[in-house]
XYZ file of C-alpha atoms in Angstrom:
267
model
C -12.606 -21.392 12.700
C -13.321 -19.650 9.562
C -10.916 -19.326 7.120
C -9.602 -15.935 5.442
C -7.811 -15.862 2.191
C -4.879 -13.972 1.845
C -3.264 -13.183 -1.603
C -0.126 -11.904 -0.479
C 2.362 -9.681 -2.289
C 5.988 -8.597 -0.855
C 6.421 -6.819 2.657
C 5.270 -7.190 6.120
C 1.785 -6.430 5.738
C 0.528 -9.995 4.777
C 2.122 -11.207 7.716
C 0.805 -8.596 9.932
C -2.885 -9.434 8.503
C -2.273 -13.238 8.929
C -1.455 -12.590 12.689
C -4.460 -10.234 13.233
C -6.572 -12.564 11.450
C -5.668 -15.259 13.853
C -6.725 -12.736 16.607
C -10.124 -12.263 15.141
C -10.359 -16.132 15.266
C -9.956 -16.354 11.534
C -7.492 -19.130 9.785
C -5.196 -17.501 7.160
C -5.042 -19.376 3.878
C -2.040 -17.695 2.079
C -1.419 -17.273 -1.688
C 1.610 -15.870 -2.435
C 1.903 -13.987 -5.633
C 5.632 -12.609 -5.496
C 8.868 -14.147 -5.181
C 8.736 -13.392 -1.258
C 10.153 -16.087 1.238
C 7.199 -18.375 2.195
C 9.053 -18.803 5.446
C 7.422 -15.515 6.821
C 4.447 -17.332 7.383
C 6.206 -20.154 9.482
C 4.301 -20.541 12.594
C 1.369 -18.425 11.368
C -0.422 -20.040 8.467
C -0.461 -23.696 7.981
C -1.799 -23.604 4.349
C 0.508 -21.569 2.050
C 0.432 -21.734 -1.881
C 2.565 -20.033 -4.229
C 1.272 -18.772 -7.797
C 2.218 -16.263 -10.227
C -0.007 -13.113 -10.374
C -1.424 -13.821 -13.711
C -2.628 -17.291 -12.585
C -6.015 -16.053 -11.232
C -8.010 -18.965 -12.252
C -5.829 -21.210 -10.180
C -5.929 -18.806 -7.144
C -9.728 -18.595 -7.205
C -10.083 -22.694 -7.340
C -7.356 -22.954 -4.445
C -9.279 -20.467 -2.194
C -12.340 -21.946 -3.003
C -10.817 -25.817 -2.605
C -9.936 -24.685 0.930
C -13.206 -23.349 2.001
C -12.539 -19.772 1.893
C -15.431 -17.367 1.365
C -13.399 -14.266 2.223
C -10.130 -12.771 0.753
C -7.905 -9.897 1.626
C -5.358 -8.812 -1.307
C -2.467 -7.203 0.169
C 1.435 -6.556 -0.075
C 3.217 -4.854 -2.552
C 2.911 -5.749 -6.129
C 5.325 -3.600 -8.427
C 3.460 -1.788 -11.235
C 6.175 -2.589 -13.765
C 5.137 -6.237 -13.683
C 2.812 -5.290 -16.235
C 5.736 -4.203 -18.448
C 7.614 -7.663 -18.385
C 6.383 -11.379 -19.088
C 4.751 -13.197 -16.020
C 2.941 -16.511 -15.564
C -0.521 -16.295 -17.125
C -3.640 -18.187 -17.357
C -6.456 -18.334 -20.060
C -8.767 -16.078 -17.593
C -6.087 -13.454 -17.321
C -5.651 -13.286 -20.954
C -9.236 -12.767 -21.324
C -9.154 -9.981 -18.930
C -6.194 -8.398 -20.091
C -7.807 -8.694 -24.102
C -11.100 -7.117 -22.882
C -9.220 -4.271 -21.218
C -6.281 -3.890 -23.463
C -7.177 -0.095 -23.896
C -7.663 0.612 -20.256
C -5.432 1.907 -17.395
C -4.093 -0.675 -14.679
C -6.816 0.120 -12.347
C -9.284 -1.046 -14.793
C -7.569 -4.267 -15.178
C -7.373 -4.900 -11.572
C -11.458 -3.917 -11.137
C -11.727 -6.714 -13.850
C -9.742 -9.397 -11.896
C -11.781 -8.528 -8.780
C -14.873 -8.813 -10.311
C -13.754 -12.274 -11.792
C -12.730 -13.209 -8.374
C -16.045 -12.179 -6.854
C -17.817 -13.874 -9.917
C -16.475 -17.193 -8.303
C -18.157 -16.533 -5.041
C -15.488 -15.041 -3.192
C -15.763 -11.915 -1.233
C -13.084 -9.200 -1.441
C -12.579 -7.257 1.813
C -10.965 -3.965 2.072
C -7.174 -4.400 3.402
C -8.007 -2.324 6.527
C -10.764 -4.714 7.888
C -8.433 -6.277 10.447
C -5.485 -3.442 10.553
C -7.506 -0.341 11.780
C -4.663 0.136 14.503
C -2.116 1.033 11.559
C -4.662 4.009 10.506
C -3.725 7.121 12.371
C -6.122 9.728 13.592
C -5.779 13.354 12.514
C -2.816 15.366 14.018
C 0.628 15.741 14.813
C 2.042 12.121 15.439
C 5.581 13.331 16.704
C 6.926 15.902 19.096
C 8.175 18.078 16.483
C 5.796 20.489 14.845
C 6.041 21.485 11.331
C 6.536 25.011 11.025
C 3.864 27.738 9.754
C 5.524 27.691 6.161
C 5.815 23.761 6.337
C 1.960 23.803 6.879
C 1.063 25.628 3.905
C 3.485 22.957 1.895
C 1.423 20.168 3.582
C -1.878 21.502 2.278
C -0.355 21.991 -1.348
C 1.467 18.538 -1.060
C -1.783 16.905 0.260
C -3.917 18.480 -2.345
C -1.525 17.650 -5.285
C -1.119 14.170 -4.142
C -4.832 13.803 -4.175
C -5.062 15.110 -7.743
C -2.163 12.910 -9.102
C -3.689 10.170 -7.388
C -7.201 10.928 -9.172
C -5.319 10.748 -12.403
C -3.853 7.217 -11.460
C -0.203 8.935 -11.780
C 1.122 8.059 -8.224
C 0.486 9.009 -4.531
C 3.316 10.798 -3.477
C 4.462 14.409 -3.561
C 7.741 16.455 -2.543
C 7.229 20.218 -1.924
C 9.182 22.939 -0.547
C 8.471 26.634 -0.658
C 5.305 26.197 -2.286
C 7.180 24.595 -5.167
C 6.254 21.006 -6.011
C 9.832 19.471 -6.704
C 8.783 15.808 -7.608
C 5.644 13.742 -8.218
C 5.524 9.889 -8.024
C 5.068 7.853 -11.031
C 5.880 4.522 -11.694
C 9.337 4.166 -9.727
C 7.551 4.296 -6.508
C 7.653 6.534 -3.271
C 11.434 6.070 -2.050
C 12.915 7.010 -5.682
C 10.185 10.237 -5.751
C 11.579 11.216 -2.330
C 14.989 11.000 -3.277
C 14.453 12.796 -6.599
C 12.589 15.579 -4.741
C 14.555 15.542 -1.636
C 17.755 15.962 -3.520
C 16.463 19.115 -5.015
C 14.953 20.557 -1.881
C 17.176 19.022 0.745
C 16.404 20.475 4.317
C 12.808 21.794 4.839
C 11.573 19.812 2.398
C 7.820 18.269 2.740
C 6.854 14.797 1.579
C 3.110 14.262 1.344
C 1.277 11.087 0.466
C -2.543 10.743 -0.389
C -4.938 8.370 -2.210
C -7.353 9.195 -4.911
C -11.165 10.393 -4.068
C -12.479 7.121 -5.166
C -9.544 4.917 -4.110
C -10.185 1.120 -4.001
C -8.962 0.057 -0.335
C -9.507 -3.379 -1.527
C -6.271 -3.510 -3.399
C -4.181 -0.877 -1.811
C -4.045 1.288 1.203
C -1.221 3.769 0.959
C 1.735 2.862 3.204
C 4.666 4.533 5.005
C 7.294 2.774 7.165
C 10.625 2.531 8.448
C 12.051 2.699 4.918
C 10.072 5.916 3.843
C 11.365 7.547 7.026
C 15.006 6.613 6.277
C 14.671 8.169 2.974
C 13.488 11.383 4.063
C 16.369 11.111 6.699
C 18.791 10.591 4.089
C 17.691 13.527 1.816
C 17.372 15.629 5.070
C 13.624 16.366 4.331
C 11.506 17.649 7.327
C 7.804 16.446 7.171
C 6.071 13.286 6.434
C 2.407 14.099 5.706
C -0.265 11.482 5.207
C -3.952 10.933 5.267
C -5.531 10.281 8.612
C -7.418 6.866 8.547
C -6.411 6.238 4.992
C -2.930 5.510 5.296
C -1.020 2.594 6.862
C 1.677 3.971 9.332
C 3.673 0.656 9.743
C 4.969 -0.010 13.295
C 3.776 3.336 14.914
C 5.897 2.490 18.259
C 8.874 2.482 16.373
C 8.680 4.860 13.626
C 7.295 7.520 15.519
C 10.203 7.850 18.109
C 12.785 7.370 15.405
C 11.169 10.374 13.685
C 11.272 12.395 16.812
C 15.295 11.332 17.263
C 15.793 12.451 13.521
C 13.515 15.679 14.115
C 11.275 14.682 11.328
C 7.579 16.003 11.626
C 5.011 13.186 10.937
C 1.545 14.450 10.173
C -1.866 12.869 9.627
C -4.139 15.410 7.901
C -7.898 14.827 6.861
């Protein structure tokens, strides 16, 4: 069985990927880079290592030493880690110094270049998780209203623009007014901020940049996203078709119907 390296952030996605890898006859080798519980991989992966996100040289050496050739980087790593101290090695210091005036995406790209220079191949996150990418259409029984379709169009367009500018991926809209744009605080905080202004009838849209690197991130919505919409009485969740992970759709979509939230995948 060939091995698949998984550099795992927080959340359920790394676990889902590890299980999917086994289904594809790949043995997962896990590198944890957050404080998430290593027990989440119990019974799934026999090899689990834990390093800081800045220990890139040790990560590469461990993967290569385990016979790994292909790697997926997946799971949540908060952007604000760059604003606080973290474990770091000389290779990471060199990358940070060389890119000290660049945006975070340039730093990440440089880190990927280093990993690939060691002989590793970085795969897109969705390689083994195609089942989580919805096709275009309304996923719920509830349909958006005519005015909400207009807000969906504005929301997705605006979300793509802010993603292109590397600001965020989520926008809250109501009555053709943009109520909130995601920055470093994350999706849920953005929904709460915009939803508390718009309340019932608000539309939440999430999208990726035109040149988005799906090796390091796939926009993701899940149960917590839906719960946050429900709490602020938002009516619609719009995502990009085939470019967004919808977690546990068999649970999320029926719950959205119960809460009368329309979920839409748009091209």
